[in-house]
Amino acid sequence: MLRVITFLALGCMLAAAQAPPNQPIYNPNNNVPIVKYESENNGEAGYRYAYETGDGTAANEAGYLKDPDSPTAQGGFAFTAPDGQRFEVTYTADENGFLPQGAHIPTPPPIPVEILKALEQNAADEARGIVDDGQYHPQMSPAQQYQQQNQ
């Protein structure tokens, strides 16, 4: 058993000694040419850029400041996955957040009717001044407020 372990250890050391020293693995995708590149920066008036590579990867974006605290951008990107499937995304990024759109992006299921009714009731209650902030208040409960207002 000791001979087997010694033999394996010597084999590992010999293999490590003959390995090339930290050379990058060649990948033909590392040499993809840039076939289109545009870039424009107008300071506070806005910016835009676009590029496309030889393998069909592309991106573009344009943005500006709505006001000093509200940057806005619109753009998109596209690429082909190793399995050949093409992915394309367009997006807007503004005070509402990053909003991507693409055929491959999952969409949420529809809101159940019961939840929609509850949301409508909450909005109607708030319009009448009945607000339930989810916290305990020792004074009159929202249900008691509602009953009192509808008597």
Coordinates of N, CA, C and O in Angstrom, one line a residue:
M1 N 0.8 -1.2 0.0 CA 0.0 0.0 0.0 C 0.9 1.3 0.0 O 0.6 2.2 -0.7
L2 N 1.9 1.2 0.8 CA 2.8 2.4 0.8 C 3.5 2.6 -0.5 O 3.7 3.7 -0.9
R3 N 3.8 1.5 -1.2 CA 4.4 1.6 -2.5 C 3.4 2.3 -3.5 O 3.9 3.1 -4.3
V4 N 2.1 2.0 -3.4 CA 1.1 2.6 -4.3 C 1.0 4.1 -4.1 O 1.0 4.9 -5.0
I5 N 1.0 4.5 -2.8 CA 0.9 5.9 -2.5 C 2.1 6.6 -2.9 O 2.1 7.7 -3.5
T6 N 3.3 6.1 -2.7 CA 4.6 6.7 -3.1 C 4.6 6.8 -4.6 O 5.0 7.9 -5.1
F7 N 4.2 5.8 -5.3 CA 4.2 5.8 -6.8 C 3.2 6.9 -7.3 O 3.6 7.7 -8.2
L8 N 2.0 7.1 -6.7 CA 1.1 8.1 -7.1 C 1.6 9.5 -6.8 O 1.5 10.4 -7.6
A9 N 2.3 9.7 -5.7 CA 2.8 11.0 -5.3 C 3.9 11.4 -6.3 O 4.0 12.5 -6.7
L10 N 4.8 10.4 -6.6 CA 5.9 10.7 -7.6 C 5.3 11.0 -9.0 O 5.8 11.9 -9.7
G11 N 4.3 10.3 -9.4 CA 3.6 10.6 -10.7 C 3.0 12.0 -10.7 O 3.1 12.7 -11.7
C12 N 2.4 12.4 -9.6 CA 1.8 13.7 -9.6 C 2.9 14.8 -9.6 O 2.7 15.8 -10.3
M13 N 4.0 14.6 -8.9 CA 5.0 15.6 -8.9 C 5.7 15.7 -10.3 O 6.0 16.8 -10.8
L14 N 5.8 14.6 -11.0 CA 6.4 14.5 -12.3 C 5.5 15.3 -13.3 O 6.0 16.1 -14.1
A15 N 4.2 15.0 -13.2 CA 3.2 15.7 -14.1 C 3.2 17.2 -13.9 O 3.2 18.0 -14.8
A16 N 3.3 17.6 -12.6 CA 3.3 19.0 -12.3 C 4.6 19.7 -12.8 O 4.5 20.8 -13.3
A17 N 5.7 19.0 -12.8 CA 6.9 19.6 -13.2 C 6.9 19.8 -14.7 O 7.6 20.7 -15.2
Q18 N 6.2 19.0 -15.5 CA 6.2 19.1 -17.0 C 5.1 19.9 -17.5 O 5.0 20.2 -18.7
A19 N 4.2 20.4 -16.6 CA 3.1 21.3 -17.1 C 3.6 22.7 -17.5 O 4.5 23.2 -16.9
P20 N 3.1 23.3 -18.5 CA 3.5 24.6 -18.9 C 3.2 25.6 -17.8 O 2.2 25.5 -17.2
P21 N 4.0 26.6 -17.6 CA 3.8 27.6 -16.5 C 2.8 28.6 -16.8 O 3.0 29.5 -17.7
N22 N 1.6 28.5 -16.2 CA 0.5 29.5 -16.3 C 0.3 30.1 -17.7 O 0.2 31.3 -17.8
Q23 N 0.2 29.3 -18.7 CA -0.1 29.8 -20.0 C -1.6 29.8 -20.2 O -2.3 28.9 -19.7
P24 N -2.2 30.9 -20.8 CA -3.6 30.9 -21.0 C -4.0 29.8 -21.9 O -3.3 29.5 -22.9
I25 N -5.2 29.3 -21.7 CA -5.7 28.3 -22.6 C -6.2 29.0 -23.9 O -6.9 30.0 -23.8
Y26 N -5.9 28.5 -25.0 CA -6.3 29.2 -26.3 C -7.8 29.0 -26.5 O -8.3 27.9 -26.4
N27 N -8.4 30.0 -26.8 CA -9.9 30.0 -27.1 C -10.1 30.8 -28.3 O -9.8 32.0 -28.3
P28 N -10.5 30.3 -29.4 CA -10.7 31.0 -30.6 C -11.6 32.2 -30.5 O -11.6 33.2 -31.2
N29 N -12.5 32.2 -29.5 CA -13.4 33.3 -29.3 C -12.7 34.5 -28.7 O -13.3 35.6 -28.6
N30 N -11.5 34.4 -28.2 CA -10.8 35.5 -27.6 C -10.4 36.5 -28.7 O -10.0 37.6 -28.4
N31 N -10.4 36.2 -30.0 CA -9.9 37.0 -31.0 C -11.0 37.5 -31.9 O -10.9 37.4 -33.1
V32 N -12.1 38.0 -31.3 CA -13.3 38.4 -32.1 C -13.1 39.9 -32.5 O -12.8 40.7 -31.6
P33 N -13.1 40.2 -33.7 CA -12.9 41.6 -34.1 C -14.1 42.5 -33.8 O -15.2 42.1 -33.8
I34 N -13.8 43.8 -33.5 CA -14.8 44.8 -33.4 C -15.1 45.3 -34.8 O -14.2 45.8 -35.5
V35 N -16.3 45.1 -35.2 CA -16.7 45.6 -36.6 C -17.4 46.9 -36.6 O -17.5 47.5 -37.7
K36 N -17.9 47.4 -35.5 CA -18.5 48.7 -35.4 C -18.3 49.2 -34.0 O -18.5 48.5 -33.0
Y37 N -17.9 50.5 -33.9 CA -17.8 51.1 -32.6 C -18.1 52.6 -32.7 O -17.5 53.3 -33.6
E38 N -19.1 53.1 -32.0 CA -19.4 54.5 -31.9 C -19.5 54.9 -30.5 O -20.1 54.2 -29.7
S39 N -19.1 56.1 -30.2 CA -19.1 56.6 -28.8 C -19.2 58.1 -28.9 O -18.4 58.8 -29.6
E40 N -20.1 58.7 -28.2 CA -20.3 60.1 -28.1 C -20.7 60.5 -26.7 O -21.6 60.0 -26.2
N41 N -20.0 61.5 -26.2 CA -20.3 62.0 -24.8 C -20.4 63.5 -24.9 O -19.5 64.2 -25.1
N42 N -21.6 64.0 -24.6 CA -21.9 65.4 -24.7 C -22.1 65.9 -23.3 O -22.9 66.9 -23.0
G43 N -21.4 65.4 -22.3 CA -21.5 65.8 -20.9 C -22.9 65.7 -20.4 O -23.6 64.7 -20.5
E44 N -23.4 66.8 -19.8 CA -24.8 66.8 -19.2 C -25.9 66.6 -20.3 O -27.0 66.3 -20.0
A45 N -25.6 66.9 -21.5 CA -26.6 66.8 -22.6 C -26.9 65.4 -23.0 O -27.9 65.1 -23.6
G46 N -26.0 64.5 -22.6 CA -26.2 63.1 -22.9 C -25.0 62.3 -23.5 O -24.0 62.9 -23.7
Y47 N -25.2 61.1 -23.7 CA -24.2 60.2 -24.3 C -24.9 59.1 -25.1 O -26.1 58.9 -25.0
R48 N -24.1 58.5 -25.9 CA -24.6 57.3 -26.7 C -23.3 56.5 -27.1 O -22.3 57.0 -27.3
Y49 N -23.5 55.2 -27.1 CA -22.5 54.3 -27.7 C -23.1 53.1 -28.3 O -24.3 52.8 -28.1
A50 N -22.4 52.5 -29.2 CA -22.9 51.3 -29.9 C -21.6 50.5 -30.3 O -20.6 51.1 -30.7
Y51 N -21.7 49.2 -30.3 CA -20.6 48.4 -30.8 C -21.2 47.1 -31.3 O -22.3 46.7 -30.9
E52 N -20.4 46.5 -32.2 CA -20.8 45.2 -32.7 C -19.5 44.4 -32.9 O -18.5 45.0 -33.4
T53 N -19.5 43.1 -32.6 CA -18.3 42.3 -32.8 C -18.5 41.3 -34.0 O -19.7 41.1 -34.4
G54 N -17.5 40.7 -34.4 CA -17.5 39.8 -35.5 C -18.4 38.5 -35.3 O -18.8 37.9 -36.2
D55 N -18.6 38.2 -34.0 CA -19.5 37.1 -33.7 C -20.9 37.4 -33.5 O -21.8 36.6 -33.1
G56 N -21.3 38.7 -33.8 CA -22.7 39.1 -33.8 C -23.1 39.7 -32.4 O -24.2 40.1 -32.3
T57 N -22.2 39.7 -31.4 CA -22.5 40.4 -30.2 C -22.6 41.9 -30.4 O -21.8 42.4 -31.1
A58 N -23.6 42.5 -29.9 CA -23.8 43.9 -30.1 C -24.5 44.5 -28.8 O -25.1 43.9 -28.1
A59 N -24.2 45.8 -28.7 CA -24.8 46.6 -27.6 C -24.9 48.0 -28.0 O -24.1 48.5 -28.8
N60 N -25.9 48.7 -27.4 CA -26.0 50.1 -27.7 C -26.7 50.7 -26.5 O -27.5 50.1 -25.7
E61 N -26.5 52.0 -26.2 CA -27.2 52.7 -25.1 C -27.1 54.2 -25.4 O -26.1 54.7 -26.0
A62 N -28.1 54.9 -25.0 CA -28.1 56.4 -25.1 C -28.7 56.8 -23.7 O -29.7 56.2 -23.2
G63 N -28.2 57.9 -23.2 CA -28.7 58.4 -21.9 C -28.5 59.9 -21.8 O -27.8 60.5 -22.5
Y64 N -29.2 60.4 -20.8 CA -29.2 61.8 -20.5 C -29.7 62.0 -19.0 O -30.2 61.1 -18.4
L65 N -29.5 63.2 -18.5 CA -30.0 63.6 -17.2 C -31.4 64.3 -17.4 O -31.5 65.3 -18.0
K66 N -32.4 63.7 -16.8 CA -33.7 64.4 -16.8 C -33.6 65.6 -15.9 O -34.1 66.7 -16.3
D67 N -33.0 65.4 -14.8 CA -32.7 66.4 -13.8 C -31.5 65.9 -13.1 O -31.1 64.8 -13.2
P68 N -30.8 66.7 -12.2 CA -29.6 66.3 -11.6 C -29.7 65.0 -10.8 O -28.7 64.3 -10.7
D69 N -30.8 64.6 -10.4 CA -31.0 63.3 -9.6 C -31.6 62.2 -10.4 O -31.9 61.2 -9.9
S70 N -31.9 62.4 -11.7 CA -32.6 61.4 -12.5 C -31.9 61.1 -13.8 O -32.3 61.5 -14.9
P71 N -30.9 60.2 -13.8 CA -30.3 59.8 -15.0 C -31.2 58.8 -15.7 O -32.0 58.1 -15.1
T72 N -31.3 58.8 -17.0 CA -32.1 58.0 -17.8 C -31.3 57.4 -19.0 O -30.5 58.0 -19.6
A73 N -31.5 56.1 -19.2 CA -30.8 55.4 -20.3 C -31.8 54.4 -21.0 O -32.6 53.9 -20.4
Q74 N -31.6 54.3 -22.3 CA -32.3 53.3 -23.1 C -31.2 52.6 -23.9 O -30.3 53.2 -24.4
G75 N -31.4 51.3 -24.1 CA -30.5 50.6 -24.9 C -30.8 49.2 -25.1 O -32.0 48.8 -24.9
G76 N -29.8 48.4 -25.5 CA -30.1 47.0 -25.7 C -28.8 46.2 -26.0 O -27.7 46.9 -26.2
F77 N -28.9 44.9 -25.9 CA -27.7 44.1 -26.3 C -28.2 42.8 -26.8 O -29.3 42.4 -26.6
A78 N -27.3 42.1 -27.6 CA -27.7 40.9 -28.2 C -26.4 40.0 -28.3 O -25.3 40.5 -28.5
F79 N -26.6 38.7 -28.2 CA -25.5 37.8 -28.4 C -26.1 36.4 -28.7 O -27.3 36.1 -28.6
T80 N -25.2 35.6 -29.2 CA -25.6 34.2 -29.5 C -24.9 33.3 -28.5 O -23.7 33.3 -28.3
A81 N -25.7 32.4 -27.9 CA -25.2 31.5 -26.9 C -24.5 30.4 -27.6 O -24.6 30.2 -28.8
P82 N -23.7 29.6 -26.8 CA -22.9 28.5 -27.5 C -23.8 27.5 -28.2 O -23.4 26.8 -29.1
D83 N -25.1 27.3 -27.7 CA -25.9 26.4 -28.4 C -26.6 26.9 -29.6 O -27.4 26.3 -30.3
G84 N -26.2 28.2 -30.0 CA -26.8 28.8 -31.2 C -28.0 29.7 -31.0 O -28.4 30.3 -32.0
Q85 N -28.5 29.7 -29.9 CA -29.7 30.5 -29.6 C -29.4 31.9 -29.5 O -28.4 32.3 -28.8
R86 N -30.1 32.8 -30.2 CA -29.9 34.3 -30.2 C -30.7 34.9 -29.0 O -31.9 34.6 -28.9
F87 N -30.0 35.7 -28.2 CA -30.7 36.4 -27.1 C -30.6 37.9 -27.4 O -29.5 38.4 -27.8
E88 N -31.7 38.6 -27.3 CA -31.8 40.0 -27.5 C -32.6 40.7 -26.4 O -33.7 40.2 -26.0
V89 N -32.0 41.7 -25.8 CA -32.6 42.4 -24.7 C -32.7 43.9 -25.0 O -31.6 44.5 -25.5
T90 N -33.8 44.6 -24.8 CA -33.9 46.0 -24.8 C -34.2 46.5 -23.4 O -34.8 45.7 -22.6
Y91 N -33.8 47.7 -23.0 CA -34.1 48.1 -21.7 C -34.2 49.6 -21.6 O -33.8 50.4 -22.4
T92 N -34.8 50.0 -20.5 CA -34.9 51.4 -20.0 C -34.4 51.4 -18.6 O -34.8 50.5 -17.8
A93 N -33.6 52.4 -18.3 CA -33.2 52.5 -16.9 C -33.4 54.0 -16.5 O -32.9 54.9 -17.1
D94 N -34.3 54.2 -15.5 CA -34.6 55.5 -15.1 C -35.1 55.5 -13.6 O -34.7 54.5 -12.9
E95 N -35.9 56.5 -13.2 CA -36.3 56.5 -11.8 C -37.2 55.3 -11.4 O -37.4 55.0 -10.2
N96 N -37.7 54.6 -12.4 CA -38.4 53.4 -12.1 C -37.6 52.1 -12.1 O -38.1 51.0 -11.9
G97 N -36.3 52.3 -12.2 CA -35.4 51.1 -12.1 C -35.0 50.6 -13.5 O -35.2 51.3 -14.5
F98 N -34.3 49.4 -13.5 CA -33.9 48.8 -14.7 C -35.0 47.9 -15.2 O -35.5 47.0 -14.6
L99 N -35.5 48.2 -16.4 CA -36.7 47.5 -17.0 C -36.3 46.8 -18.3 O -36.4 47.3 -19.4
P100 N -35.8 45.5 -18.2 CA -35.4 44.8 -19.4 C -36.6 44.2 -20.1 O -37.6 43.8 -19.4
Q101 N -36.5 44.0 -21.4 CA -37.5 43.3 -22.2 C -36.8 42.3 -23.1 O -35.9 42.7 -23.8
G102 N -37.3 41.1 -23.2 CA -36.8 40.2 -24.2 C -37.6 38.9 -24.2 O -38.3 38.6 -23.2
A103 N -37.7 38.2 -25.3 CA -38.5 37.1 -25.5 C -38.2 36.0 -24.5 O -39.0 35.2 -24.1
H104 N -36.9 35.9 -24.0 CA -36.5 34.8 -23.1 C -36.7 35.2 -21.6 O -36.5 34.3 -20.8
I105 N -37.0 36.4 -21.3 CA -37.2 36.9 -19.9 C -38.5 36.4 -19.4 O -39.6 36.7 -20.0
P106 N -38.6 35.7 -18.3 CA -39.8 35.2 -17.8 C -40.8 36.3 -17.4 O -40.3 37.3 -16.9
T107 N -42.0 36.1 -17.5 CA -43.0 37.1 -17.1 C -43.8 36.5 -15.9 O -44.0 35.3 -15.8
P108 N -44.2 37.4 -14.9 CA -44.9 36.9 -13.8 C -46.3 36.4 -14.1 O -46.9 36.8 -15.1
P109 N -46.8 35.5 -13.3 CA -48.2 35.0 -13.6 C -49.2 36.1 -13.3 O -48.8 37.1 -12.6
P110 N -50.4 36.0 -13.8 CA -51.4 37.1 -13.6 C -51.7 37.1 -12.1 O -51.6 36.1 -11.4
I111 N -52.1 38.3 -11.6 CA -52.5 38.5 -10.2 C -53.9 37.9 -10.0 O -54.8 38.1 -10.8
P112 N -54.0 37.0 -9.0 CA -55.3 36.4 -8.8 C -56.4 37.4 -8.5 O -56.2 38.5 -7.9
V113 N -57.6 37.0 -8.9 CA -58.8 37.9 -8.8 C -59.0 38.4 -7.3 O -59.3 39.6 -7.0
E114 N -58.8 37.5 -6.4 CA -59.0 37.8 -5.0 C -58.0 38.9 -4.5 O -58.4 39.8 -3.8
I115 N -56.8 38.8 -5.0 CA -55.8 39.8 -4.6 C -56.1 41.1 -5.2 O -56.0 42.2 -4.6
L116 N -56.6 41.1 -6.5 CA -57.0 42.4 -7.2 C -58.1 43.0 -6.4 O -58.1 44.3 -6.2
K117 N -59.1 42.2 -6.0 CA -60.2 42.8 -5.2 C -59.7 43.4 -3.9 O -60.2 44.5 -3.5
A118 N -58.8 42.7 -3.2 CA -58.3 43.3 -1.9 C -57.5 44.6 -2.2 O -57.6 45.5 -1.4
L119 N -56.7 44.6 -3.2 CA -56.0 45.9 -3.6 C -57.0 47.0 -3.9 O -56.8 48.2 -3.4
E120 N -58.0 46.7 -4.6 CA -59.1 47.7 -4.9 C -59.7 48.2 -3.6 O -60.0 49.4 -3.4
Q121 N -60.0 47.3 -2.7 CA -60.7 47.6 -1.4 C -59.7 48.5 -0.6 O -60.1 49.5 0.0
N122 N -58.4 48.1 -0.6 CA -57.5 48.9 0.2 C -57.4 50.4 -0.4 O -57.4 51.3 0.4
A123 N -57.4 50.5 -1.7 CA -57.4 51.8 -2.3 C -58.6 52.6 -2.0 O -58.5 53.8 -1.7
A124 N -59.8 51.9 -2.0 CA -61.0 52.6 -1.7 C -61.0 53.0 -0.2 O -61.5 54.2 0.1
D125 N -60.5 52.2 0.7 CA -60.5 52.5 2.1 C -59.6 53.7 2.3 O -59.9 54.6 3.1
E126 N -58.4 53.7 1.7 CA -57.5 54.8 1.8 C -58.1 56.1 1.3 O -57.9 57.2 1.9
A127 N -58.9 56.1 0.2 CA -59.5 57.3 -0.3 C -60.5 57.8 0.7 O -60.8 59.0 0.7
R128 N -61.1 56.9 1.5 CA -62.1 57.4 2.5 C -61.4 57.7 3.9 O -62.0 58.0 4.8
G129 N -60.1 57.6 3.9 CA -59.3 58.0 5.1 C -59.1 56.8 6.0 O -58.6 57.0 7.1
I130 N -59.4 55.7 5.6 CA -59.2 54.5 6.5 C -57.8 53.9 6.0 O -57.7 53.4 4.9
V131 N -56.8 54.0 6.9 CA -55.5 53.5 6.5 C -55.1 52.5 7.5 O -55.0 52.7 8.7
D132 N -54.7 51.3 7.0 CA -54.1 50.3 7.9 C -52.7 50.1 7.5 O -52.3 49.6 6.5
D133 N -51.8 50.6 8.4 CA -50.4 50.6 8.1 C -49.7 49.3 8.6 O -48.5 49.2 8.5
G134 N -50.5 48.4 9.1 CA -50.0 47.1 9.5 C -49.4 47.1 10.9 O -48.9 46.1 11.4
Q135 N -49.6 48.2 11.6 CA -49.0 48.3 13.0 C -50.2 48.3 14.0 O -51.3 48.8 13.6
Y136 N -49.9 47.9 15.2 CA -51.0 48.0 16.2 C -51.1 49.4 16.8 O -50.1 50.1 17.1
H137 N -52.3 49.9 16.8 CA -52.6 51.2 17.4 C -53.7 50.9 18.5 O -54.7 50.4 18.2
P138 N -53.5 51.4 19.7 CA -54.4 51.1 20.8 C -55.8 51.8 20.6 O -56.8 51.4 21.1
Q139 N -55.8 52.8 19.7 CA -57.1 53.4 19.5 C -58.0 52.5 18.6 O -57.7 51.4 18.4
M140 N -59.0 53.1 18.0 CA -59.9 52.3 17.2 C -59.2 51.6 16.0 O -58.4 52.1 15.3
S141 N -59.6 50.3 15.8 CA -59.0 49.5 14.7 C -59.6 50.0 13.4 O -60.7 50.6 13.4
P142 N -59.0 49.6 12.3 CA -59.5 50.0 11.0 C -60.9 49.4 10.7 O -61.8 50.1 10.2
A143 N -61.2 48.2 11.2 CA -62.5 47.6 11.1 C -63.5 48.4 11.9 O -64.6 48.7 11.4
Q144 N -63.2 48.9 13.1 CA -64.1 49.7 13.8 C -64.3 51.1 13.2 O -65.4 51.6 13.1
Q145 N -63.2 51.6 12.6 CA -63.3 52.9 11.9 C -64.3 52.7 10.7 O -65.2 53.6 10.5
Y146 N -64.2 51.6 10.0 CA -65.0 51.4 8.8 C -66.5 51.2 9.2 O -67.3 51.8 8.6
Q147 N -66.7 50.5 10.3 CA -68.1 50.3 10.8 C -68.7 51.6 11.2 O -69.8 51.9 10.9
Q148 N -67.9 52.4 11.9 CA -68.4 53.7 12.4 C -68.7 54.7 11.2 O -69.7 55.4 11.2
Q149 N -67.9 54.7 10.1 CA -68.1 55.5 9.0 C -69.3 55.1 8.1 O -69.9 55.8 7.4
N150 N -69.6 53.8 8.2 CA -70.7 53.3 7.4 C -72.0 53.0 8.1 O -72.9 52.3 7.7
Q151 N -72.2 53.7 9.3 CA -73.4 53.5 10.0 C -74.4 54.6 9.6 O -74.2 55.6 9.2

